[in-house]
Amino acid sequence: MARVTDKPSGVFRSLDWWTILIYMSLLIFGWLSVCGASYTYGDTDIFSLSTRSGMQIIWIASSIFLGFVLLMLDDRYYDMFAYIIYAVMLLLLFATIFNPHEIKGSRSWLVLGPLRLQPAEFAKFATALAVGKYMGRYGFNIHKWKDFAYALGIVLLPMLFIVAQKETGSALVYLSFFLMFYREGMPGSVLFTGVAMIIYFVVGIKYEDVQLWGLPVSLGKFIVILLLQLFSTSMVYLYCKDKKQSQLLTLISLGTTFIALLFAKFVVPFDIVWVQLVVSFALIGFLLYSWLASQYKSYLYIALFALGSLAFFYSADYVLNNVMKPHQRVRITVLLGLEKDISGVGYNVHQSEIAIGAGGLKGKGFLNGTQTKLKFVPEQDTDFIFCTVGEEEGFIGSAGVLLLFLALILRLLKMAERQPFAFGRIYGYCVASIFLFHVFINVGMVLGLTPVIGIPLPFFSYGGSSLWGFTILLFIFLRIDAACNLVHT
């Protein structure tokens, strides 16, 4: 019955027009921002194809046409050809690794005459389709490690290819898929482990050279190992349901550390981190013993968490100083406040903060931003375009843009929840997660709150690849949702 009414007129009646309205609003505000960011005093025609603002009109028009075409296709095609689309994108990503055209140190672009395309931008929707098809199949169970490992592999494979293209920022976007995994039943412990690793890295690196209480003890190491112990003993209570054992282990860990600290301060100064390590390994040994004695796997998982935490923490410093490239390492140290580097990698962030601050409450007005017009902010019409919004439209305009993005993400979540099939719901959550990651990281790096990893702001940053990629990502879901509404009518 649904397919009888599945005609263009039926599709358009069933579309989520609120989402379309938000999309068009973001395109308009995005174009105005590109105009402001790329405008040079003395330009007489912002619509000329020789200007960035003029070319952006072409990208916007082609994106709208592309969205129309996607809406005209049968929604079953996206499920039917998901693996084929994914395989084609993997081939493009792999081929791009060996691309002789290196642009700004990255091999992520395919140059086809005057046209430059970035396959990584299109791989997002292809990955979302593939993982949605796999996880939506009959019998899939995310609690089975084999099923979860295959789904994880679908996400991580393009991520590895993108890293090989020297595009770490674009690769990190794929971490957003873990929000979808969590919605689909991934244990919260997995998500917590990821958050814990970030805490270990930030705290350990930031306070590594700070001494504790005047002792030869690294404050960073002390805090991280103490957190590791507290996390592990708390998990005994949460997952093993043994409150007394959890309290006893916590008391032993804290008590031993406190006694060692007092001894080092008032008797013989020494590095009490060694005592903490002994306690940590004793805790791991006890957890393994409890697992063997009771055959309760939660003890094993907690022991592996503690052991993995130690391994991760002590490898973090090595990775920072020996694996990361100099420019990546400086970005991390600047973000953590270990270096200022106003004239180097911190210059972009410093100038963008000045531009946003100069906008005040109401902004300086369209095309009146001095920081952007005088080109103080590098990449101000791509990665740092939000600083143009802040300078020209002020706090009010910036808040309005963020509210539009919030409305889009909330709308996508609502649409995802009403999908009758797992494929549509999973794809919808992938779309919402990708948008959320891009907005959070891009705006955060412009404000100096997140690392500068070079990812675009959806529908705002100049360029065709990102605009097409986000449009495809969104309109495929709009078509799937329209089909869902047709079924119910």
Short mmCIF file of C-alpha atoms in Angstrom, two decimals, residues 7-460:
data_model
loop_
_atom_site.label_atom_id
_atom_site.label_comp_id
_atom_site.label_asym_id
_atom_site.label_seq_id
_atom_site.Cartn_x
_atom_site.Cartn_y
_atom_site.Cartn_z
CA LYS A 7 5.20 9.17 -5.57
CA PRO A 8 7.04 12.50 -5.69
CA SER A 9 3.92 14.34 -4.46
CA GLY A 10 3.55 11.85 -1.61
CA VAL A 11 7.20 12.15 -0.68
CA PHE A 12 7.02 15.94 -0.51
CA ARG A 13 3.88 15.81 1.61
CA SER A 14 5.62 13.45 4.03
CA LEU A 15 8.87 15.39 4.30
CA ASP A 16 9.90 16.90 7.60
CA TRP A 17 9.66 20.49 6.45
CA TRP A 18 10.91 21.89 9.75
CA THR A 19 14.24 20.22 9.06
CA ILE A 20 14.22 21.58 5.50
CA LEU A 21 13.55 25.07 6.88
CA ILE A 22 16.45 24.80 9.33
CA TYR A 23 18.68 23.52 6.51
CA MET A 24 17.80 26.47 4.25
CA SER A 25 18.31 28.93 7.12
CA LEU A 26 21.77 27.52 7.82
CA LEU A 27 22.65 27.76 4.12
CA ILE A 28 21.64 31.44 4.04
CA PHE A 29 23.52 32.34 7.21
CA GLY A 30 26.45 30.27 5.98
CA TRP A 31 26.63 32.18 2.71
CA LEU A 32 26.47 35.53 4.53
CA SER A 33 29.35 34.34 6.73
CA VAL A 34 31.42 33.30 3.71
CA CYS A 35 30.77 36.77 2.25
CA GLY A 36 31.96 38.41 5.44
CA ALA A 37 35.01 36.17 5.76
CA SER A 38 36.19 36.44 2.16
CA TYR A 39 35.22 40.05 1.42
CA THR A 40 38.06 42.48 0.76
CA TYR A 41 37.65 46.24 1.00
CA GLY A 42 37.06 47.57 -2.47
CA ASP A 43 35.23 44.52 -3.88
CA THR A 44 32.27 45.64 -5.93
CA ASP A 45 30.52 42.37 -6.73
CA ILE A 46 30.14 39.67 -4.08
CA PHE A 47 28.20 37.56 -6.60
CA SER A 48 31.05 37.26 -9.09
CA LEU A 49 32.28 33.72 -9.68
CA SER A 50 35.80 35.05 -9.24
CA THR A 51 35.05 35.54 -5.54
CA ARG A 52 34.63 32.91 -2.82
CA SER A 53 31.12 34.18 -2.04
CA GLY A 54 30.13 33.86 -5.68
CA MET A 55 31.47 30.32 -5.94
CA GLN A 56 29.70 29.40 -2.70
CA ILE A 57 26.39 30.23 -4.42
CA ILE A 58 27.24 27.58 -7.02
CA TRP A 59 27.98 25.05 -4.27
CA ILE A 60 24.73 25.90 -2.49
CA ALA A 61 22.64 25.65 -5.66
CA SER A 62 24.22 22.33 -6.60
CA SER A 63 23.67 21.05 -3.05
CA ILE A 64 19.97 21.91 -3.18
CA PHE A 65 19.69 20.15 -6.56
CA LEU A 66 21.56 17.15 -5.12
CA GLY A 67 19.15 17.05 -2.18
CA PHE A 68 16.20 17.12 -4.61
CA VAL A 69 17.64 14.16 -6.54
CA LEU A 70 18.15 12.18 -3.33
CA LEU A 71 14.51 12.77 -2.39
CA MET A 72 13.35 11.46 -5.76
CA LEU A 73 15.14 8.13 -5.35
CA ASP A 74 13.38 5.15 -3.83
CA ASP A 75 14.33 4.92 -0.16
CA ARG A 76 14.96 1.16 -0.56
CA TYR A 77 18.01 1.94 -2.69
CA TYR A 78 19.87 3.30 0.33
CA ASP A 79 19.46 0.02 2.17
CA MET A 80 19.96 -2.14 -0.90
CA PHE A 81 23.20 -0.53 -2.09
CA ALA A 82 24.65 0.44 1.30
CA TYR A 83 27.54 -2.04 1.14
CA ILE A 84 28.32 -1.18 -2.48
CA ILE A 85 28.44 2.56 -1.71
CA TYR A 86 30.65 1.82 1.30
CA ALA A 87 33.03 -0.33 -0.78
CA VAL A 88 33.33 2.36 -3.47
CA MET A 89 34.14 4.99 -0.84
CA LEU A 90 36.77 2.74 0.73
CA LEU A 91 38.43 2.36 -2.67
CA LEU A 92 38.43 6.14 -3.14
CA LEU A 93 39.88 6.66 0.32
CA PHE A 94 42.57 4.07 -0.31
CA ALA A 95 43.43 5.55 -3.70
CA THR A 96 43.64 9.03 -2.20
CA ILE A 97 46.44 7.88 0.12
CA PHE A 98 48.69 7.62 -2.93
CA ASN A 99 47.45 10.86 -4.47
CA PRO A 100 50.44 12.88 -5.73
CA HIS A 101 48.57 16.14 -5.08
CA GLU A 102 49.41 17.26 -1.54
CA ILE A 103 47.45 20.30 -0.35
CA LYS A 104 48.54 21.96 2.91
CA GLY A 105 50.33 18.79 3.94
CA SER A 106 47.32 16.57 3.34
CA ARG A 107 46.75 13.91 0.69
CA SER A 108 43.00 13.83 1.26
CA TRP A 109 42.03 15.57 -1.99
CA LEU A 110 41.30 14.15 -5.43
CA VAL A 111 42.12 16.71 -8.12
CA LEU A 112 40.02 16.32 -11.27
CA GLY A 113 41.01 19.22 -13.47
CA PRO A 114 39.64 22.40 -11.88
CA LEU A 115 37.54 20.34 -9.45
CA ARG A 116 38.89 19.25 -6.06
CA LEU A 117 36.97 16.71 -4.01
CA GLN A 118 37.65 15.31 -0.56
CA PRO A 119 36.41 11.68 -0.36
CA ALA A 120 36.60 11.76 3.45
CA GLU A 121 33.59 14.11 3.48
CA PHE A 122 31.49 11.59 1.53
CA ALA A 123 32.71 8.55 3.43
CA LYS A 124 30.67 9.65 6.46
CA PHE A 125 27.29 8.95 4.89
CA ALA A 126 28.61 5.77 3.27
CA THR A 127 29.83 4.50 6.65
CA ALA A 128 26.54 5.45 8.30
CA LEU A 129 24.62 3.50 5.64
CA ALA A 130 26.86 0.44 5.94
CA VAL A 131 26.82 0.28 9.73
CA GLY A 132 23.06 0.91 9.72
CA LYS A 133 22.50 -1.97 7.30
CA TYR A 134 24.74 -4.35 9.28
CA MET A 135 23.31 -3.48 12.69
CA GLY A 136 19.77 -3.47 11.33
CA ARG A 137 19.94 -7.05 10.07
CA TYR A 138 17.93 -9.79 11.74
CA GLY A 139 19.72 -11.38 14.68
CA PHE A 140 22.23 -8.61 15.31
CA ASN A 141 23.07 -8.28 19.00
CA ILE A 142 25.48 -5.57 20.11
CA HIS A 143 26.14 -7.51 23.32
CA LYS A 144 27.76 -10.26 21.27
CA TRP A 145 31.41 -9.32 20.89
CA LYS A 146 31.57 -10.73 17.37
CA ASP A 147 28.66 -8.60 16.17
CA PHE A 148 29.98 -5.50 17.91
CA ALA A 149 33.49 -6.09 16.54
CA TYR A 150 32.19 -6.25 12.94
CA ALA A 151 30.17 -3.06 13.40
CA LEU A 152 33.19 -1.39 14.98
CA GLY A 153 35.34 -2.53 12.05
CA ILE A 154 32.97 -0.86 9.58
CA VAL A 155 33.53 2.44 11.39
CA LEU A 156 37.27 2.12 12.06
CA LEU A 157 38.37 1.02 8.57
CA PRO A 158 37.66 4.35 6.80
CA MET A 159 39.05 6.10 9.87
CA LEU A 160 42.41 4.34 9.38
CA PHE A 161 42.48 5.22 5.68
CA ILE A 162 41.83 8.88 6.49
CA VAL A 163 44.61 8.91 9.08
CA ALA A 164 46.93 7.56 6.35
CA GLN A 165 45.97 10.63 4.28
CA LYS A 166 47.36 12.85 7.08
CA GLU A 167 43.85 14.03 7.95
CA THR A 168 43.69 13.30 11.67
CA GLY A 169 40.89 15.81 12.24
CA SER A 170 38.54 14.21 9.71
CA ALA A 171 39.38 10.77 11.11
CA LEU A 172 38.40 11.81 14.65
CA VAL A 173 34.87 12.57 13.41
CA TYR A 174 34.28 8.82 13.31
CA LEU A 175 34.46 8.73 17.10
CA SER A 176 30.97 10.27 16.99
CA PHE A 177 29.61 6.86 15.93
CA PHE A 178 30.13 5.69 19.51
CA LEU A 179 27.15 7.84 20.53
CA MET A 180 25.04 5.76 18.15
CA PHE A 181 26.54 2.55 19.54
CA TYR A 182 25.60 3.70 23.04
CA ARG A 183 22.01 4.38 21.94
CA GLU A 184 21.81 0.91 20.41
CA GLY A 185 22.84 -0.81 23.63
CA MET A 186 26.62 -0.59 23.86
CA PRO A 187 27.54 -1.02 27.55
CA GLY A 188 28.00 2.29 29.30
CA SER A 189 31.29 0.96 30.65
CA VAL A 190 32.78 1.17 27.14
CA LEU A 191 31.80 4.84 26.84
CA PHE A 192 33.06 5.49 30.38
CA THR A 193 36.39 3.86 29.53
CA GLY A 194 36.83 6.27 26.64
CA VAL A 195 36.05 9.26 28.86
CA ALA A 196 38.45 7.94 31.53
CA MET A 197 41.26 7.66 28.99
CA ILE A 198 40.75 11.30 27.99
CA ILE A 199 40.88 12.34 31.66
CA TYR A 200 44.09 10.34 32.19
CA PHE A 201 45.73 11.94 29.17
CA VAL A 202 44.73 15.53 29.97
CA VAL A 203 45.50 15.39 33.69
CA GLY A 204 48.67 13.33 33.30
CA ILE A 205 50.20 15.55 30.62
CA LYS A 206 49.06 18.89 32.08
CA TYR A 207 50.41 18.24 35.59
CA GLU A 208 53.27 15.90 34.77
CA ASP A 209 55.98 18.42 35.74
CA VAL A 210 54.17 19.79 38.80
CA GLN A 211 55.49 18.54 42.14
CA LEU A 212 53.14 17.33 44.85
CA TRP A 213 53.61 19.00 48.25
CA GLY A 214 57.26 19.80 47.50
CA LEU A 215 58.06 16.08 47.09
CA PRO A 216 59.78 14.36 44.13
CA VAL A 217 56.33 13.23 43.01
CA SER A 218 54.59 14.10 39.74
CA LEU A 219 51.18 15.53 40.57
CA GLY A 220 49.84 14.27 37.23
CA LYS A 221 50.89 10.67 37.86
CA PHE A 222 49.65 10.81 41.45
CA ILE A 223 46.16 12.01 40.46
CA VAL A 224 45.78 9.62 37.52
CA ILE A 225 46.74 6.50 39.48
CA LEU A 226 44.52 7.58 42.36
CA LEU A 227 41.61 8.06 39.93
CA LEU A 228 42.34 4.65 38.40
CA GLN A 229 42.04 3.01 41.81
CA LEU A 230 38.85 4.88 42.71
CA PHE A 231 37.25 4.08 39.35
CA SER A 232 38.11 0.39 39.74
CA THR A 233 36.84 0.06 43.31
CA SER A 234 33.63 1.92 42.38
CA MET A 235 33.06 -0.55 39.53
CA VAL A 236 33.19 -3.40 42.05
CA TYR A 237 30.14 -1.85 43.69
CA LEU A 238 28.34 -1.00 40.43
CA TYR A 239 28.94 -4.20 38.45
CA CYS A 240 29.68 -6.83 41.12
CA LYS A 241 27.04 -5.53 43.56
CA ASP A 242 29.40 -5.93 46.52
CA LYS A 243 29.23 -2.75 48.57
CA LYS A 244 31.36 -3.96 51.49
CA GLN A 245 34.15 -5.22 49.25
CA SER A 246 34.11 -1.95 47.29
CA GLN A 247 34.37 0.09 50.50
CA LEU A 248 37.18 -2.09 51.84
CA LEU A 249 39.22 -1.84 48.63
CA THR A 250 38.71 1.94 48.53
CA LEU A 251 39.80 2.27 52.16
CA ILE A 252 42.95 0.18 51.59
CA SER A 253 43.90 2.18 48.46
CA LEU A 254 43.36 5.61 50.02
CA GLY A 255 44.81 4.61 53.37
CA THR A 256 48.02 3.19 51.92
CA THR A 257 48.48 6.25 49.71
CA PHE A 258 47.88 8.64 52.62
CA ILE A 259 50.34 6.83 54.90
CA ALA A 260 53.00 6.78 52.15
CA LEU A 261 52.43 10.49 51.56
CA LEU A 262 52.91 11.35 55.25
CA PHE A 263 56.02 9.15 55.46
CA ALA A 264 57.53 10.82 52.37
CA LYS A 265 56.75 14.29 53.70
CA PHE A 266 57.95 13.96 57.30
CA VAL A 267 60.42 11.03 57.32
CA VAL A 268 62.17 10.16 54.06
CA PRO A 269 61.22 11.96 50.82
CA PHE A 270 60.60 9.51 47.98
CA ASP A 271 58.36 9.07 44.95
CA ILE A 272 55.14 7.60 46.36
CA VAL A 273 53.93 6.80 42.83
CA TRP A 274 55.85 3.53 43.25
CA VAL A 275 53.68 2.71 46.26
CA GLN A 276 50.59 3.56 44.23
CA LEU A 277 51.73 1.23 41.47
CA VAL A 278 52.26 -1.62 43.94
CA VAL A 279 48.76 -1.03 45.34
CA SER A 280 47.32 -0.91 41.81
CA PHE A 281 48.90 -4.21 40.79
CA ALA A 282 47.79 -5.77 44.09
CA LEU A 283 44.25 -4.57 43.29
CA ILE A 284 44.44 -6.06 39.81
CA GLY A 285 45.70 -9.34 41.28
CA PHE A 286 42.84 -9.43 43.78
CA LEU A 287 40.30 -8.80 41.01
CA LEU A 288 41.75 -11.64 38.92
CA TYR A 289 41.67 -13.95 41.97
CA SER A 290 38.04 -13.01 42.62
CA TRP A 291 37.21 -13.79 39.00
CA LEU A 292 38.83 -17.23 39.16
CA ALA A 293 37.20 -17.99 42.50
CA SER A 294 33.69 -16.86 41.59
CA GLN A 295 33.77 -17.16 37.75
CA TYR A 296 32.06 -13.77 37.71
CA LYS A 297 33.32 -12.05 34.58
CA SER A 298 32.77 -8.53 35.89
CA TYR A 299 35.87 -8.95 38.06
CA LEU A 300 37.89 -9.80 34.96
CA TYR A 301 36.58 -6.79 33.04
CA ILE A 302 37.40 -4.44 35.94
CA ALA A 303 40.91 -5.92 36.17
CA LEU A 304 41.39 -5.40 32.44
CA PHE A 305 40.14 -1.82 32.79
CA ALA A 306 42.69 -1.10 35.52
CA LEU A 307 45.52 -2.78 33.64
CA GLY A 308 44.57 -1.04 30.38
CA SER A 309 44.39 2.30 32.18
CA LEU A 310 47.96 1.91 33.42
CA ALA A 311 49.19 0.86 29.99
CA PHE A 312 47.40 3.77 28.31
CA PHE A 313 48.63 6.37 30.77
CA TYR A 314 52.30 5.38 30.57
CA SER A 315 52.14 5.22 26.79
CA ALA A 316 50.49 8.67 26.51
CA ASP A 317 53.71 10.56 27.17
CA TYR A 318 55.57 8.39 24.66
CA VAL A 319 52.90 8.99 22.01
CA LEU A 320 52.91 12.73 22.64
CA ASN A 321 56.67 13.10 22.38
CA ASN A 322 57.63 10.37 19.90
CA VAL A 323 54.63 9.51 17.72
CA MET A 324 52.76 12.76 17.18
CA LYS A 325 54.14 15.19 14.63
CA PRO A 326 55.50 18.49 15.98
CA HIS A 327 52.50 20.55 14.84
CA GLN A 328 50.08 18.05 16.41
CA ARG A 329 52.05 17.99 19.66
CA VAL A 330 52.10 21.79 19.89
CA ARG A 331 48.33 21.92 19.38
CA ILE A 332 47.85 19.63 22.38
CA THR A 333 50.27 21.53 24.62
CA VAL A 334 48.74 24.89 23.65
CA LEU A 335 45.24 23.57 24.40
CA LEU A 336 46.34 22.28 27.81
CA GLY A 337 47.91 25.63 28.63
CA LEU A 338 51.48 24.28 28.67
CA GLU A 339 52.51 26.69 25.91
CA LYS A 340 51.12 30.00 24.69
CA ASP A 341 52.71 30.09 21.22
CA ILE A 342 50.78 33.18 20.15
CA SER A 343 52.99 33.56 17.06
CA GLY A 344 52.78 29.88 16.07
CA VAL A 345 49.96 27.34 16.18
CA GLY A 346 48.14 29.38 18.84
CA TYR A 347 47.96 32.37 16.51
CA ASN A 348 44.75 31.21 14.80
CA VAL A 349 42.93 30.69 18.08
CA HIS A 350 44.24 33.94 19.56
CA GLN A 351 43.09 35.98 16.56
CA SER A 352 39.71 34.25 16.41
CA GLU A 353 39.15 35.01 20.10
CA ILE A 354 39.97 38.68 19.42
CA ALA A 355 37.53 38.73 16.50
CA ILE A 356 34.71 37.19 18.52
CA GLY A 357 35.38 39.49 21.46
CA ALA A 358 35.36 42.52 19.16
CA GLY A 359 31.83 41.66 18.05
CA GLY A 360 30.36 42.38 21.47
CA LEU A 361 26.64 41.87 21.98
CA LYS A 362 25.24 42.95 18.60
CA GLY A 363 28.27 42.70 16.34
CA LYS A 364 29.82 45.18 13.93
CA GLY A 365 27.39 44.47 11.11
CA PHE A 366 27.54 42.68 7.77
CA LEU A 367 30.92 43.18 6.03
CA ASN A 368 32.11 45.49 8.81
CA GLY A 369 34.36 43.15 10.77
CA THR A 370 37.88 44.57 10.91
CA GLN A 371 39.69 41.43 12.07
CA THR A 372 38.25 39.37 9.24
CA LYS A 373 38.49 42.06 6.57
CA LEU A 374 42.16 42.63 7.35
CA LYS A 375 42.75 38.84 7.18
CA PHE A 376 44.15 38.49 10.68
CA VAL A 377 42.52 35.06 11.09
CA PRO A 378 43.96 32.31 8.85
CA GLU A 379 41.39 29.91 7.30
CA GLN A 380 38.67 32.35 8.35
CA ASP A 381 36.23 31.24 5.64
CA THR A 382 36.71 27.52 6.28
CA ASP A 383 37.75 26.08 9.65
CA PHE A 384 37.52 29.39 11.56
CA ILE A 385 34.41 30.81 9.92
CA PHE A 386 32.53 31.00 13.22
CA CYS A 387 34.76 33.90 14.28
CA THR A 388 33.21 35.90 11.39
CA VAL A 389 29.78 35.18 12.83
CA GLY A 390 30.96 36.39 16.23
CA GLU A 391 32.55 39.59 14.94
CA GLU A 392 29.82 40.68 12.52
CA GLU A 393 26.71 39.37 14.27
CA GLY A 394 27.92 39.49 17.88
CA PHE A 395 26.76 37.34 20.75
CA ILE A 396 23.14 37.50 19.60
CA GLY A 397 23.95 36.25 16.10
CA SER A 398 26.32 33.56 17.38
CA ALA A 399 23.71 32.33 19.86
CA GLY A 400 21.13 32.29 17.07
CA VAL A 401 23.35 30.12 14.87
CA LEU A 402 24.03 27.71 17.74
CA LEU A 403 20.30 27.51 18.48
CA LEU A 404 19.66 26.62 14.84
CA PHE A 405 22.18 23.81 15.06
CA LEU A 406 20.63 22.66 18.33
CA ALA A 407 17.18 22.65 16.71
CA LEU A 408 18.54 20.60 13.80
CA ILE A 409 20.16 18.00 16.06
CA LEU A 410 17.09 17.70 18.30
CA ARG A 411 14.90 17.35 15.22
CA LEU A 412 17.14 14.60 13.86
CA LEU A 413 16.96 12.74 17.17
CA LYS A 414 13.17 12.99 17.16
CA MET A 415 13.04 11.70 13.59
CA ALA A 416 15.42 8.85 14.44
CA GLU A 417 13.25 7.72 17.37
CA ARG A 418 10.13 7.46 15.22
CA GLN A 419 11.70 5.15 12.65
CA PRO A 420 9.91 1.77 12.51
CA PHE A 421 13.02 -0.11 11.38
CA ALA A 422 16.47 -0.37 12.95
CA PHE A 423 18.21 0.71 9.73
CA GLY A 424 16.52 4.12 9.68
CA ARG A 425 16.96 4.67 13.42
CA ILE A 426 20.65 3.78 13.37
CA TYR A 427 21.34 5.92 10.31
CA GLY A 428 19.47 8.82 11.91
CA TYR A 429 21.53 8.63 15.08
CA CYS A 430 24.70 8.52 13.00
CA VAL A 431 23.63 11.72 11.21
CA ALA A 432 22.80 13.50 14.47
CA SER A 433 26.06 12.36 16.10
CA ILE A 434 28.19 13.55 13.16
CA PHE A 435 26.54 16.99 13.16
CA LEU A 436 26.92 17.26 16.93
CA PHE A 437 30.63 16.38 16.76
CA HIS A 438 31.35 18.88 13.97
CA VAL A 439 29.54 21.75 15.67
CA PHE A 440 30.98 21.07 19.12
CA ILE A 441 34.59 20.68 17.95
CA ASN A 442 34.56 23.47 15.36
CA VAL A 443 33.01 26.08 17.63
CA GLY A 444 35.13 24.83 20.52
CA MET A 445 38.41 25.22 18.62
CA VAL A 446 37.45 28.74 17.51
CA LEU A 447 36.88 29.61 21.18
CA GLY A 448 40.06 27.84 22.27
CA LEU A 449 38.18 25.10 24.15
CA THR A 450 39.04 22.12 21.94
CA PRO A 451 42.10 21.17 19.85
CA VAL A 452 42.50 22.77 16.42
CA ILE A 453 41.94 19.67 14.28
CA GLY A 454 40.69 21.36 11.13
CA ILE A 455 37.12 20.20 10.55
CA PRO A 456 34.45 22.36 8.86
CA LEU A 457 31.35 23.90 10.40
CA PRO A 458 28.35 22.29 8.60
CA PHE A 459 26.77 24.50 5.92
CA PHE A 460 29.01 27.44 6.87
#
